[in-house]
mmCIF file of C-alpha atoms (C1' of nucleotides) and ligand atoms in Angstrom:
data_model
loop_
_atom_site.group_PDB
_atom_site.id
_atom_site.type_symbol
_atom_site.label_atom_id
_atom_site.label_comp_id
_atom_site.label_asym_id
_atom_site.label_seq_id
_atom_site.Cartn_x
_atom_site.Cartn_y
_atom_site.Cartn_z
ATOM 1 C CA MET A 12 23.725 -61.037 -40.706
ATOM 2 C CA GLY A 13 25.096 -58.541 -43.221
ATOM 3 C CA GLY A 14 22.990 -55.438 -43.780
ATOM 4 C CA GLU A 15 24.122 -51.820 -43.765
ATOM 5 C CA GLY A 16 26.193 -52.240 -40.597
ATOM 6 C CA HIS A 17 25.073 -49.113 -38.705
ATOM 7 C CA HIS A 18 25.847 -51.107 -35.581
ATOM 8 C CA ASP A 19 29.517 -50.228 -35.884
ATOM 9 C CA CYS A 20 31.007 -48.559 -32.863
ATOM 10 C CA ARG A 21 31.633 -44.811 -33.128
ATOM 11 C CA LEU A 22 35.320 -45.520 -32.564
ATOM 12 C CA ASP A 23 35.701 -43.750 -29.256
ATOM 13 C CA HIS A 24 35.099 -46.255 -26.558
ATOM 14 C CA CYS A 25 38.233 -44.881 -24.923
ATOM 15 C CA HIS A 26 36.252 -43.276 -22.110
ATOM 16 C CA GLY A 27 39.220 -42.456 -19.891
ATOM 17 C CA GLY A 28 40.747 -44.923 -17.402
ATOM 18 C CA GLY A 29 42.778 -47.881 -18.628
ATOM 19 C CA LEU A 30 46.097 -46.903 -20.126
ATOM 20 C CA GLY A 31 45.411 -43.164 -20.186
ATOM 21 C CA GLU A 32 43.968 -41.343 -23.141
ATOM 22 C CA HIS A 33 45.240 -42.905 -26.331
ATOM 23 C CA PRO A 34 42.993 -41.741 -29.129
ATOM 24 C CA ALA A 35 42.351 -44.738 -31.333
ATOM 25 C CA THR A 36 43.483 -44.077 -34.875
ATOM 26 C CA PRO A 37 40.820 -45.029 -37.420
ATOM 27 C CA GLU A 38 43.780 -46.625 -39.144
ATOM 28 C CA LEU A 39 44.390 -48.988 -36.246
ATOM 29 C CA THR A 40 40.734 -49.538 -35.593
ATOM 30 C CA ASN A 41 39.996 -50.603 -39.124
ATOM 31 C CA ARG A 42 42.967 -52.860 -39.525
ATOM 32 C CA LEU A 43 42.219 -54.600 -36.260
ATOM 33 C CA ARG A 44 38.520 -55.076 -36.889
ATOM 34 C CA ARG A 45 39.231 -56.506 -40.286
ATOM 35 C CA LYS A 46 40.871 -59.390 -38.432
ATOM 36 C CA SER A 47 38.429 -59.384 -35.566
ATOM 37 C CA ARG A 48 41.126 -58.265 -33.177
ATOM 38 C CA ARG A 49 40.340 -55.640 -30.554
ATOM 39 C CA VAL A 50 41.298 -52.056 -30.086
ATOM 40 C CA THR A 51 42.806 -52.245 -26.626
ATOM 41 C CA GLY A 52 44.484 -49.649 -24.468
ATOM 42 C CA ALA A 53 47.788 -51.500 -24.635
ATOM 43 C CA ARG A 54 47.849 -51.511 -28.424
ATOM 44 C CA GLN A 55 46.950 -47.858 -28.678
ATOM 45 C CA ALA A 56 49.524 -46.934 -26.085
ATOM 46 C CA ILE A 57 52.251 -48.892 -27.853
ATOM 47 C CA LEU A 58 51.473 -47.388 -31.233
ATOM 48 C CA ASN A 59 51.382 -43.896 -29.799
ATOM 49 C CA LEU A 60 54.753 -44.465 -28.201
ATOM 50 C CA LEU A 61 56.204 -45.832 -31.426
ATOM 51 C CA ARG A 62 54.992 -42.699 -33.148
ATOM 52 C CA THR A 63 57.376 -40.653 -31.018
ATOM 53 C CA GLN A 64 60.452 -42.754 -31.834
ATOM 54 C CA SER A 65 62.786 -41.977 -34.679
ATOM 55 C CA HIS A 66 64.928 -45.111 -34.358
ATOM 56 C CA PRO A 67 64.218 -48.771 -33.705
ATOM 57 C CA ILE A 68 63.248 -49.441 -30.091
ATOM 58 C CA SER A 69 63.385 -52.689 -28.147
ATOM 59 C CA ILE A 70 60.416 -54.325 -26.488
ATOM 60 C CA ARG A 71 61.868 -53.694 -23.062
ATOM 61 C CA GLY A 72 62.414 -50.082 -24.141
ATOM 62 C CA ILE A 73 58.773 -49.785 -25.086
ATOM 63 C CA PHE A 74 57.684 -51.399 -21.839
ATOM 64 C CA GLU A 75 59.756 -49.048 -19.703
ATOM 65 C CA ARG A 76 58.487 -45.972 -21.486
ATOM 66 C CA LEU A 77 54.870 -46.973 -21.211
ATOM 67 C CA PRO A 78 53.033 -45.023 -18.486
ATOM 68 C CA GLN A 79 53.990 -46.616 -15.138
ATOM 69 C CA GLY A 80 54.266 -50.294 -16.113
ATOM 70 C CA ASP A 81 50.588 -50.029 -16.909
ATOM 71 C CA CYS A 82 50.830 -52.967 -19.218
ATOM 72 C CA ASP A 83 52.563 -56.288 -18.797
ATOM 73 C CA LEU A 84 55.824 -57.080 -20.563
ATOM 74 C CA ALA A 85 54.267 -60.224 -22.042
ATOM 75 C CA THR A 86 51.526 -58.074 -23.493
ATOM 76 C CA VAL A 87 54.066 -55.894 -25.240
ATOM 77 C CA TYR A 88 55.646 -59.012 -26.736
ATOM 78 C CA ARG A 89 52.255 -60.252 -27.877
ATOM 79 C CA SER A 90 51.290 -56.865 -29.247
ATOM 80 C CA MET A 91 54.485 -56.548 -31.262
ATOM 81 C CA HIS A 92 53.870 -59.941 -32.827
ATOM 82 C CA LEU A 93 50.383 -58.861 -33.760
ATOM 83 C CA LEU A 94 51.479 -55.508 -35.146
ATOM 84 C CA GLU A 95 54.296 -57.142 -37.064
ATOM 85 C CA GLY A 96 51.860 -59.609 -38.554
ATOM 86 C CA MET A 97 49.613 -56.730 -39.546
ATOM 87 C CA GLU A 98 52.616 -55.016 -41.098
ATOM 88 C CA MET A 99 52.194 -51.990 -38.865
ATOM 89 C CA VAL A 100 55.704 -52.315 -37.443
ATOM 90 C CA LYS A 101 58.948 -53.693 -38.788
ATOM 91 C CA ARG A 102 61.463 -55.770 -36.880
ATOM 92 C CA TYR A 103 65.208 -55.112 -36.955
ATOM 93 C CA GLU A 104 68.098 -57.023 -35.433
ATOM 94 C CA PHE A 105 71.459 -55.426 -34.808
ATOM 95 C CA GLY A 106 73.136 -58.588 -33.652
ATOM 96 C CA ASP A 107 73.012 -58.035 -29.889
ATOM 97 C CA GLY A 108 70.264 -60.578 -29.351
ATOM 98 C CA VAL A 109 67.531 -57.978 -28.867
ATOM 99 C CA ALA A 110 64.847 -57.306 -31.462
ATOM 100 C CA ARG A 111 63.958 -53.707 -32.179
ATOM 101 C CA PHE A 112 60.924 -52.242 -33.902
ATOM 102 C CA GLU A 113 59.910 -49.249 -35.926
ATOM 103 C CA LEU A 114 56.459 -48.002 -36.788
ATOM 104 C CA LEU A 115 55.531 -48.475 -40.429
ATOM 105 C CA ARG A 116 53.871 -45.293 -41.569
ATOM 106 C CA ASP A 117 50.880 -45.793 -43.806
ATOM 107 C CA GLY A 118 51.729 -46.431 -47.436
ATOM 108 C CA ASP A 119 55.424 -46.788 -46.568
ATOM 109 C CA ASP A 120 56.965 -50.216 -46.906
ATOM 110 C CA GLY A 121 59.587 -48.897 -44.529
ATOM 111 C CA HIS A 122 62.498 -50.434 -46.369
ATOM 112 C CA HIS A 123 65.690 -48.771 -45.206
ATOM 113 C CA HIS A 124 68.813 -49.520 -43.227
ATOM 114 C CA HIS A 125 70.818 -48.338 -40.220
ATOM 115 C CA LEU A 126 74.320 -47.307 -39.341
ATOM 116 C CA VAL A 127 74.908 -48.403 -35.759
ATOM 117 C CA CYS A 128 77.776 -47.354 -33.503
ATOM 118 C CA THR A 129 79.344 -50.468 -32.026
ATOM 119 C CA ARG A 130 80.441 -48.519 -28.940
ATOM 120 C CA CYS A 131 77.458 -46.420 -27.883
ATOM 121 C CA ALA A 132 74.723 -47.964 -30.025
ATOM 122 C CA SER A 133 73.664 -44.630 -31.494
ATOM 123 C CA VAL A 134 71.835 -45.013 -34.799
ATOM 124 C CA VAL A 135 71.769 -43.167 -38.099
ATOM 125 C CA GLU A 136 68.886 -43.837 -40.459
ATOM 126 C CA ILE A 137 70.034 -44.758 -43.961
ATOM 127 C CA GLU A 138 67.652 -44.347 -46.851
ATOM 128 C CA GLU A 139 69.995 -45.341 -49.665
ATOM 129 C CA CYS A 140 69.670 -48.865 -50.975
ATOM 130 C CA GLY A 141 70.804 -50.112 -54.334
ATOM 131 C CA MET A 142 69.978 -53.708 -53.621
ATOM 132 C CA GLY A 143 67.026 -54.077 -55.937
ATOM 133 C CA GLN A 144 68.942 -55.253 -58.966
ATOM 134 C CA LEU A 145 71.042 -57.613 -56.876
ATOM 135 C CA GLU A 146 67.897 -59.234 -55.541
ATOM 136 C CA GLU A 147 66.601 -59.721 -59.054
ATOM 137 C CA ARG A 148 69.888 -61.114 -60.304
ATOM 138 C CA MET A 149 69.873 -63.484 -57.373
ATOM 139 C CA ALA A 150 66.337 -64.689 -57.941
ATOM 140 C CA ALA A 151 67.205 -65.336 -61.564
ATOM 141 C CA ALA A 152 70.550 -67.002 -60.881
ATOM 142 C CA TYR A 153 69.396 -69.361 -58.156
ATOM 143 C CA GLY A 154 65.697 -69.726 -58.884
ATOM 144 C CA PHE A 155 64.663 -68.191 -55.573
ATOM 145 C CA ALA A 156 61.356 -66.346 -55.320
ATOM 146 C CA ALA A 157 60.341 -63.346 -53.224
ATOM 147 C CA VAL A 158 63.914 -62.367 -52.511
ATOM 148 C CA THR A 159 64.414 -59.745 -49.813
ATOM 149 C CA HIS A 160 67.388 -58.638 -47.790
ATOM 150 C CA LYS A 161 68.525 -57.412 -44.426
ATOM 151 C CA LEU A 162 71.382 -54.947 -44.412
ATOM 152 C CA GLU A 163 72.834 -53.026 -41.501
ATOM 153 C CA PHE A 164 76.006 -51.010 -41.222
ATOM 154 C CA PHE A 165 78.259 -50.817 -38.197
ATOM 155 C CA GLY A 166 81.048 -48.474 -37.261
ATOM 156 C CA ILE A 167 82.269 -46.003 -34.675
ATOM 157 C CA CYS A 168 80.379 -42.738 -34.417
ATOM 158 C CA PRO A 169 82.129 -39.362 -34.319
ATOM 159 C CA ARG A 170 81.533 -38.858 -30.604
ATOM 160 C CA CYS A 171 82.962 -42.285 -29.714
ATOM 161 C CA GLN A 172 86.002 -41.650 -31.873
ATOM 162 C CA GLY A 173 87.020 -38.819 -29.566
ATOM 163 C CA VAL A 174 88.448 -41.268 -27.047
ATOM 164 C CA MET B 2 114.695 -66.266 -23.233
ATOM 165 C CA GLY B 3 114.559 -66.793 -26.944
ATOM 166 C CA GLY B 4 117.308 -68.852 -28.518
ATOM 167 C CA GLU B 5 116.634 -71.466 -31.143
ATOM 168 C CA GLY B 6 113.680 -72.834 -29.175
ATOM 169 C CA HIS B 7 114.342 -76.532 -29.663
ATOM 170 C CA HIS B 8 112.255 -77.125 -26.566
ATOM 171 C CA ASP B 9 109.132 -76.552 -28.637
ATOM 172 C CA CYS B 10 106.762 -79.448 -28.702
ATOM 173 C CA ARG B 11 106.970 -81.544 -31.879
ATOM 174 C CA LEU B 12 103.312 -80.665 -32.481
ATOM 175 C CA ASP B 13 102.024 -84.170 -32.076
ATOM 176 C CA HIS B 14 101.136 -84.559 -28.471
ATOM 177 C CA CYS B 15 97.900 -86.053 -29.774
ATOM 178 C CA HIS B 16 98.988 -89.572 -28.813
ATOM 179 C CA GLY B 17 95.632 -91.247 -29.350
ATOM 180 C CA GLY B 18 92.782 -91.177 -26.829
ATOM 181 C CA GLY B 19 90.997 -87.936 -26.085
ATOM 182 C CA LEU B 20 88.844 -86.724 -28.934
ATOM 183 C CA GLY B 21 90.191 -89.152 -31.500
ATOM 184 C CA GLU B 22 92.934 -88.356 -33.946
ATOM 185 C CA HIS B 23 92.717 -84.732 -34.942
ATOM 186 C CA PRO B 24 96.020 -83.785 -36.503
ATOM 187 C CA ALA B 25 96.925 -80.345 -35.171
ATOM 188 C CA THR B 26 97.414 -77.890 -37.987
ATOM 189 C CA PRO B 27 100.648 -75.924 -37.606
ATOM 190 C CA GLU B 28 98.372 -73.017 -38.442
ATOM 191 C CA LEU B 29 96.263 -73.587 -35.350
ATOM 192 C CA THR B 30 99.211 -74.486 -33.185
ATOM 193 C CA ASN B 31 101.054 -71.287 -33.999
ATOM 194 C CA ARG B 32 98.128 -68.976 -33.632
ATOM 195 C CA LEU B 33 97.216 -70.504 -30.295
ATOM 196 C CA ARG B 34 100.701 -70.480 -28.853
ATOM 197 C CA ARG B 35 101.132 -66.882 -29.842
ATOM 198 C CA LYS B 36 98.426 -66.105 -27.311
ATOM 199 C CA SER B 37 99.487 -68.767 -24.845
ATOM 200 C CA ARG B 38 96.342 -70.701 -25.482
ATOM 201 C CA ARG B 39 96.485 -74.461 -25.718
ATOM 202 C CA VAL B 40 96.075 -76.907 -28.540
ATOM 203 C CA THR B 41 93.330 -79.094 -27.150
ATOM 204 C CA GLY B 42 91.452 -82.002 -28.614
ATOM 205 C CA ALA B 43 88.202 -80.062 -28.599
ATOM 206 C CA ARG B 44 89.638 -77.203 -30.605
ATOM 207 C CA GLN B 45 91.206 -79.477 -33.166
ATOM 208 C CA ALA B 46 88.034 -81.496 -33.491
ATOM 209 C CA ILE B 47 85.914 -78.387 -33.989
ATOM 210 C CA LEU B 48 88.226 -76.944 -36.621
ATOM 211 C CA ASN B 49 88.371 -80.231 -38.458
ATOM 212 C CA LEU B 50 84.607 -80.410 -38.462
ATOM 213 C CA LEU B 51 84.294 -76.823 -39.703
ATOM 214 C CA ARG B 52 86.638 -77.718 -42.520
ATOM 215 C CA THR B 53 84.040 -80.132 -43.846
ATOM 216 C CA GLN B 54 81.204 -77.600 -43.889
ATOM 217 C CA SER B 55 80.356 -75.456 -46.876
ATOM 218 C CA HIS B 56 77.722 -73.322 -45.143
ATOM 219 C CA PRO B 57 77.417 -71.661 -41.749
ATOM 220 C CA ILE B 58 76.760 -74.134 -38.962
ATOM 221 C CA SER B 59 75.272 -73.538 -35.525
ATOM 222 C CA ILE B 60 77.012 -74.365 -32.280
ATOM 223 C CA ARG B 61 74.483 -77.045 -31.491
ATOM 224 C CA GLY B 62 75.066 -78.397 -35.000
ATOM 225 C CA ILE B 63 78.783 -78.597 -34.340
ATOM 226 C CA PHE B 64 78.195 -80.244 -30.976
ATOM 227 C CA GLU B 65 75.933 -82.906 -32.420
ATOM 228 C CA ARG B 66 78.319 -83.772 -35.211
ATOM 229 C CA LEU B 67 81.307 -84.059 -32.934
ATOM 230 C CA PRO B 68 82.299 -87.694 -32.287
ATOM 231 C CA GLN B 69 79.837 -89.052 -29.711
ATOM 232 C CA GLY B 70 79.277 -85.986 -27.529
ATOM 233 C CA ASP B 71 82.938 -86.232 -26.717
ATOM 234 C CA CYS B 72 83.083 -82.604 -25.793
ATOM 235 C CA ASP B 73 80.746 -80.501 -23.714
ATOM 236 C CA LEU B 74 78.351 -78.016 -25.300
ATOM 237 C CA ALA B 75 79.754 -75.247 -23.100
ATOM 238 C CA THR B 76 83.187 -76.048 -24.453
ATOM 239 C CA VAL B 77 81.972 -75.585 -28.003
ATOM 240 C CA TYR B 78 80.562 -72.189 -27.039
ATOM 241 C CA ARG B 79 83.853 -71.226 -25.412
ATOM 242 C CA SER B 80 85.861 -72.530 -28.345
ATOM 243 C CA MET B 81 83.838 -70.570 -30.860
ATOM 244 C CA HIS B 82 84.392 -67.379 -28.896
ATOM 245 C CA LEU B 83 88.088 -68.056 -28.876
ATOM 246 C CA LEU B 84 88.248 -68.897 -32.552
ATOM 247 C CA GLU B 85 86.168 -65.865 -33.400
ATOM 248 C CA GLY B 86 88.512 -63.676 -31.404
ATOM 249 C CA MET B 87 91.455 -65.204 -33.251
ATOM 250 C CA GLU B 88 89.659 -64.516 -36.504
ATOM 251 C CA MET B 89 89.702 -68.160 -37.474
ATOM 252 C CA VAL B 90 85.919 -68.317 -37.791
ATOM 253 C CA LYS B 91 83.253 -65.794 -38.690
ATOM 254 C CA ARG B 92 79.852 -65.421 -37.075
ATOM 255 C CA TYR B 93 76.643 -65.041 -39.042
ATOM 256 C CA GLU B 94 73.083 -64.419 -37.889
ATOM 257 C CA PHE B 95 70.109 -65.241 -40.056
ATOM 258 C CA GLY B 96 67.558 -63.790 -37.682
ATOM 259 C CA ASP B 97 66.311 -66.983 -36.049
ATOM 260 C CA GLY B 98 68.119 -66.337 -32.801
ATOM 261 C CA VAL B 99 70.878 -68.860 -33.457
ATOM 262 C CA ALA B 100 74.433 -67.866 -34.333
ATOM 263 C CA ARG B 101 76.164 -69.761 -37.107
ATOM 264 C CA PHE B 102 79.828 -69.992 -37.964
ATOM 265 C CA GLU B 103 82.096 -70.549 -40.919
ATOM 266 C CA LEU B 104 85.762 -71.375 -41.010
ATOM 267 C CA LEU B 105 87.940 -68.513 -42.206
ATOM 268 C CA ARG B 106 90.456 -69.961 -44.589
ATOM 269 C CA ASP B 107 93.936 -68.566 -44.273
ATOM 270 C CA GLY B 108 94.445 -65.255 -46.024
ATOM 271 C CA ASP B 109 90.737 -64.921 -46.673
ATOM 272 C CA ASP B 110 88.817 -62.214 -44.845
ATOM 273 C CA GLY B 111 85.776 -64.311 -45.614
ATOM 274 C CA HIS B 112 83.577 -61.383 -46.515
ATOM 275 C CA HIS B 113 80.529 -62.678 -48.370
ATOM 276 C CA HIS B 114 76.809 -63.101 -47.952
ATOM 277 C CA HIS B 115 74.062 -65.717 -48.041
ATOM 278 C CA LEU B 116 70.751 -66.360 -49.677
ATOM 279 C CA VAL B 117 68.630 -68.280 -47.196
ATOM 280 C CA CYS B 118 65.380 -70.077 -47.894
ATOM 281 C CA THR B 119 62.790 -68.963 -45.361
ATOM 282 C CA ARG B 120 60.997 -72.283 -45.615
ATOM 283 C CA CYS B 121 63.676 -74.973 -45.512
ATOM 284 C CA ALA B 122 66.681 -72.907 -44.427
ATOM 285 C CA SER B 123 68.817 -74.095 -47.324
ATOM 286 C CA VAL B 124 71.670 -71.714 -48.079
ATOM 287 C CA VAL B 125 73.352 -70.383 -51.202
ATOM 288 C CA GLU B 126 76.756 -68.732 -50.846
ATOM 289 C CA ILE B 127 76.886 -65.285 -52.419
ATOM 290 C CA GLU B 128 80.232 -63.812 -53.336
ATOM 291 C CA GLU B 129 79.030 -60.611 -54.954
ATOM 292 C CA CYS B 130 79.146 -57.477 -52.822
ATOM 293 C CA GLY B 131 79.163 -53.948 -54.108
ATOM 294 C CA MET B 132 78.973 -52.402 -50.703
ATOM 295 C CA GLY B 133 82.460 -50.980 -50.522
ATOM 296 C CA GLN B 134 81.652 -47.579 -51.958
ATOM 297 C CA LEU B 135 78.493 -47.289 -49.883
ATOM 298 C CA GLU B 136 80.520 -47.875 -46.734
ATOM 299 C CA GLU B 137 82.935 -45.141 -47.716
ATOM 300 C CA ARG B 138 80.197 -42.712 -48.590
ATOM 301 C CA MET B 139 78.602 -43.465 -45.245
ATOM 302 C CA ALA B 140 81.793 -42.949 -43.284
ATOM 303 C CA ALA B 141 82.269 -39.632 -45.036
ATOM 304 C CA ALA B 142 78.674 -38.475 -44.705
ATOM 305 C CA TYR B 143 78.210 -39.278 -41.020
ATOM 306 C CA GLY B 144 81.752 -39.204 -39.696
ATOM 307 C CA PHE B 145 81.723 -42.865 -38.722
ATOM 308 C CA ALA B 146 84.984 -44.839 -38.703
ATOM 309 C CA ALA B 147 85.665 -48.488 -39.461
ATOM 310 C CA VAL B 148 82.362 -48.956 -41.231
ATOM 311 C CA THR B 149 81.381 -52.543 -41.980
ATOM 312 C CA HIS B 150 78.120 -54.204 -42.900
ATOM 313 C CA LYS B 151 76.033 -57.305 -42.484
ATOM 314 C CA LEU B 152 73.906 -58.331 -45.412
ATOM 315 C CA GLU B 153 71.843 -61.446 -45.932
ATOM 316 C CA PHE B 154 69.258 -62.308 -48.536
ATOM 317 C CA PHE B 155 66.096 -64.278 -47.948
ATOM 318 C CA GLY B 156 63.660 -65.927 -50.287
ATOM 319 C CA ILE B 157 62.029 -69.176 -51.271
ATOM 320 C CA CYS B 158 64.239 -71.779 -52.883
ATOM 321 C CA PRO B 159 63.247 -73.631 -56.059
ATOM 322 C CA ARG B 160 62.462 -76.852 -54.233
ATOM 323 C CA CYS B 161 60.179 -75.125 -51.729
ATOM 324 C CA GLN B 162 58.383 -73.296 -54.519
ATOM 325 C CA GLY B 163 57.104 -76.581 -55.851
ATOM 326 C CA VAL B 164 54.387 -76.695 -53.209
ATOM 327 C "C1'" DA C 26 22.394 -56.126 -19.784
ATOM 328 C "C1'" DT C 27 24.169 -60.352 -21.798
ATOM 329 C "C1'" DT C 28 27.481 -62.894 -24.028
ATOM 330 C "C1'" DC C 29 31.760 -64.799 -25.557
ATOM 331 C "C1'" DA C 30 35.912 -64.655 -28.370
ATOM 332 C "C1'" DG C 31 39.836 -62.139 -27.879
ATOM 333 C "C1'" DA C 32 43.222 -59.909 -24.415
ATOM 334 C "C1'" DT C 33 45.764 -59.566 -20.368
ATOM 335 C "C1'" DG C 34 48.441 -60.468 -15.984
ATOM 336 C "C1'" DC C 35 51.231 -63.487 -13.733
ATOM 337 C "C1'" DA C 36 54.031 -67.166 -13.208
ATOM 338 C "C1'" DA C 37 56.287 -70.876 -15.145
ATOM 339 C "C1'" DA C 38 58.527 -72.689 -19.232
ATOM 340 C "C1'" DT C 39 61.748 -72.399 -23.292
ATOM 341 C "C1'" DC C 40 65.987 -71.563 -25.706
ATOM 342 C "C1'" DA C 41 70.343 -69.864 -26.686
ATOM 343 C "C1'" DT C 42 74.225 -68.497 -24.403
ATOM 344 C "C1'" DT C 43 77.130 -67.595 -20.278
ATOM 345 C "C1'" DT C 44 79.392 -68.462 -15.937
ATOM 346 C "C1'" DG C 45 81.175 -70.407 -11.280
ATOM 347 C "C1'" DC C 46 83.863 -73.842 -9.636
ATOM 348 C "C1'" DA C 47 86.238 -77.952 -8.751
ATOM 349 C "C1'" DA C 48 88.703 -81.414 -11.386
ATOM 350 C "C1'" DT C 49 91.711 -82.223 -15.420
ATOM 351 C "C1'" DT C 50 95.358 -81.294 -18.717
ATOM 352 C "C1'" DA C 51 98.809 -78.878 -21.954
ATOM 353 C "C1'" DG C 52 103.110 -76.915 -22.095
ATOM 354 C "C1'" DT C 53 107.113 -75.686 -19.639
ATOM 355 C "C1'" DA C 54 110.610 -76.016 -16.411
ATOM 356 C "C1'" DT C 55 113.396 -79.146 -13.588
ATOM 357 C "C1'" DA D 15 110.264 -88.746 -16.488
ATOM 358 C "C1'" DT D 16 108.425 -85.638 -12.798
ATOM 359 C "C1'" DA D 17 106.752 -81.572 -11.047
ATOM 360 C "C1'" DC D 18 104.363 -77.315 -11.540
ATOM 361 C "C1'" DT D 19 101.018 -73.881 -12.963
ATOM 362 C "C1'" DA D 20 97.978 -71.600 -15.865
ATOM 363 C "C1'" DA D 21 94.697 -72.805 -19.258
ATOM 364 C "C1'" DT D 22 90.771 -75.828 -20.175
ATOM 365 C "C1'" DT D 23 86.911 -78.616 -19.391
ATOM 366 C "C1'" DG D 24 82.594 -80.768 -17.501
ATOM 367 C "C1'" DC D 25 78.647 -80.059 -15.066
ATOM 368 C "C1'" DA D 26 75.275 -77.546 -13.076
ATOM 369 C "C1'" DA D 27 73.332 -73.363 -12.149
ATOM 370 C "C1'" DA D 28 72.556 -68.590 -13.783
ATOM 371 C "C1'" DT D 29 71.217 -65.236 -17.430
ATOM 372 C "C1'" DG D 30 68.383 -62.859 -20.637
ATOM 373 C "C1'" DA D 31 65.227 -62.633 -24.234
ATOM 374 C "C1'" DT D 32 61.073 -64.424 -25.649
ATOM 375 C "C1'" DT D 33 57.055 -67.581 -25.237
ATOM 376 C "C1'" DT D 34 53.216 -69.921 -23.134
ATOM 377 C "C1'" DG D 35 49.436 -71.953 -19.909
ATOM 378 C "C1'" DC D 36 45.698 -70.570 -17.596
ATOM 379 C "C1'" DA D 37 42.416 -68.150 -14.858
ATOM 380 C "C1'" DT D 38 40.469 -63.666 -15.125
ATOM 381 C "C1'" DC D 39 39.032 -59.582 -17.560
ATOM 382 C "C1'" DT D 40 37.231 -56.752 -21.435
ATOM 383 C "C1'" DG D 41 35.780 -55.122 -26.107
ATOM 384 C "C1'" DA D 42 32.189 -55.084 -29.062
ATOM 385 C "C1'" DA D 43 28.184 -57.168 -31.092
ATOM 386 C "C1'" DT D 44 23.383 -58.503 -29.855
HETATM 387 MN MN1 MN E 216 65.000 -46.898 -39.128
HETATM 388 MN MN1 MN E 217 79.171 -68.603 -46.340
HETATM 389 ZN ZN1 ZN E 218 67.929 -52.398 -48.807
HETATM 390 ZN ZN1 ZN E 219 79.266 -57.261 -48.348
#
DNA sequence: ATTCAGATGCAAATCATTTGCAATTAGTAT
DNA sequence: ATACTAATTGCAAATGATTTGCATCTGAAT
């Protein structure tokens, strides 16, 4: 084996059909191949959908927005696990028992938080985060390693306040 | 009605049997009666158990520790809802799909956070929290009201680091 | 075209939590 | 102490999100 590898596919096997035209990002293609996973229509479709979202979206939400139930709900679950493992999406939980995901743009670790309305579930993206020092202090104080955190804010949005 | 109310129960209807001897706290008794809810063996048992815990405990965990499955799992679920509504316990979620609860000691709003080991699930109680100003800034910036937050830390505890 | 590990659809299985309902019980009134 | 009624409970069945077994299908290398 080995060699110059000119046998690589020209990255456009997406010859119509399947889940519609979802141009495979070289990004996705490379990451997947590195793990010998495949560039499938479902995965491309899901990533393309995530690209259009500006807030976390649930798996059911993804499924319903995918072109005419083209892909099975179980496949969306499996795909999100895969993408999460590849650090291409990030999982959030707002406490309602439903996981939500956001696309991780290349080079972005995606660390940020949300302000969620407890009445209508509208979301504001929050970039601020002064937790770094606290994490360090914590690691030092309790001997923990690789300390991270999950932080979400809740409240009542302006629109919902106008009873 | 009204009057001196000498018809009140002497708060010790717990004449043996039932869920064992679980002295009813006047605290519990009063809060419950105020809402015309009843002082039952299950509720006393659960509160007494919670009193012995120093970290959040799951509903199944409570159920299993209760004297010989004396009380139904569904009853524990219902009791925790009640107690949460009465602000006698606080709910925490560590992201594993299981809710955990802590007793709210009288006069304490119980606001604090946790440092959870992602390998063995051991927990460190964290009192520090400098989130107050952030909440205010957020309320001001986005017009949200009653802003609160959920914050938990994750990492690898000293014991689990010693692979 | 051939080949086969990786993916998918579909249905059934899990898991945590909730709910309907008939039987039981706490707290009050008699 | 007895009676009465709403609150509570046990038990089983229902939910809802997520996972999984398995036969079939497909991507990508040869
Ligand atoms: Mn976000
Ligand atoms: Mn705690
Ligand atoms: Zn942060
Ligand atoms: Zn805090």
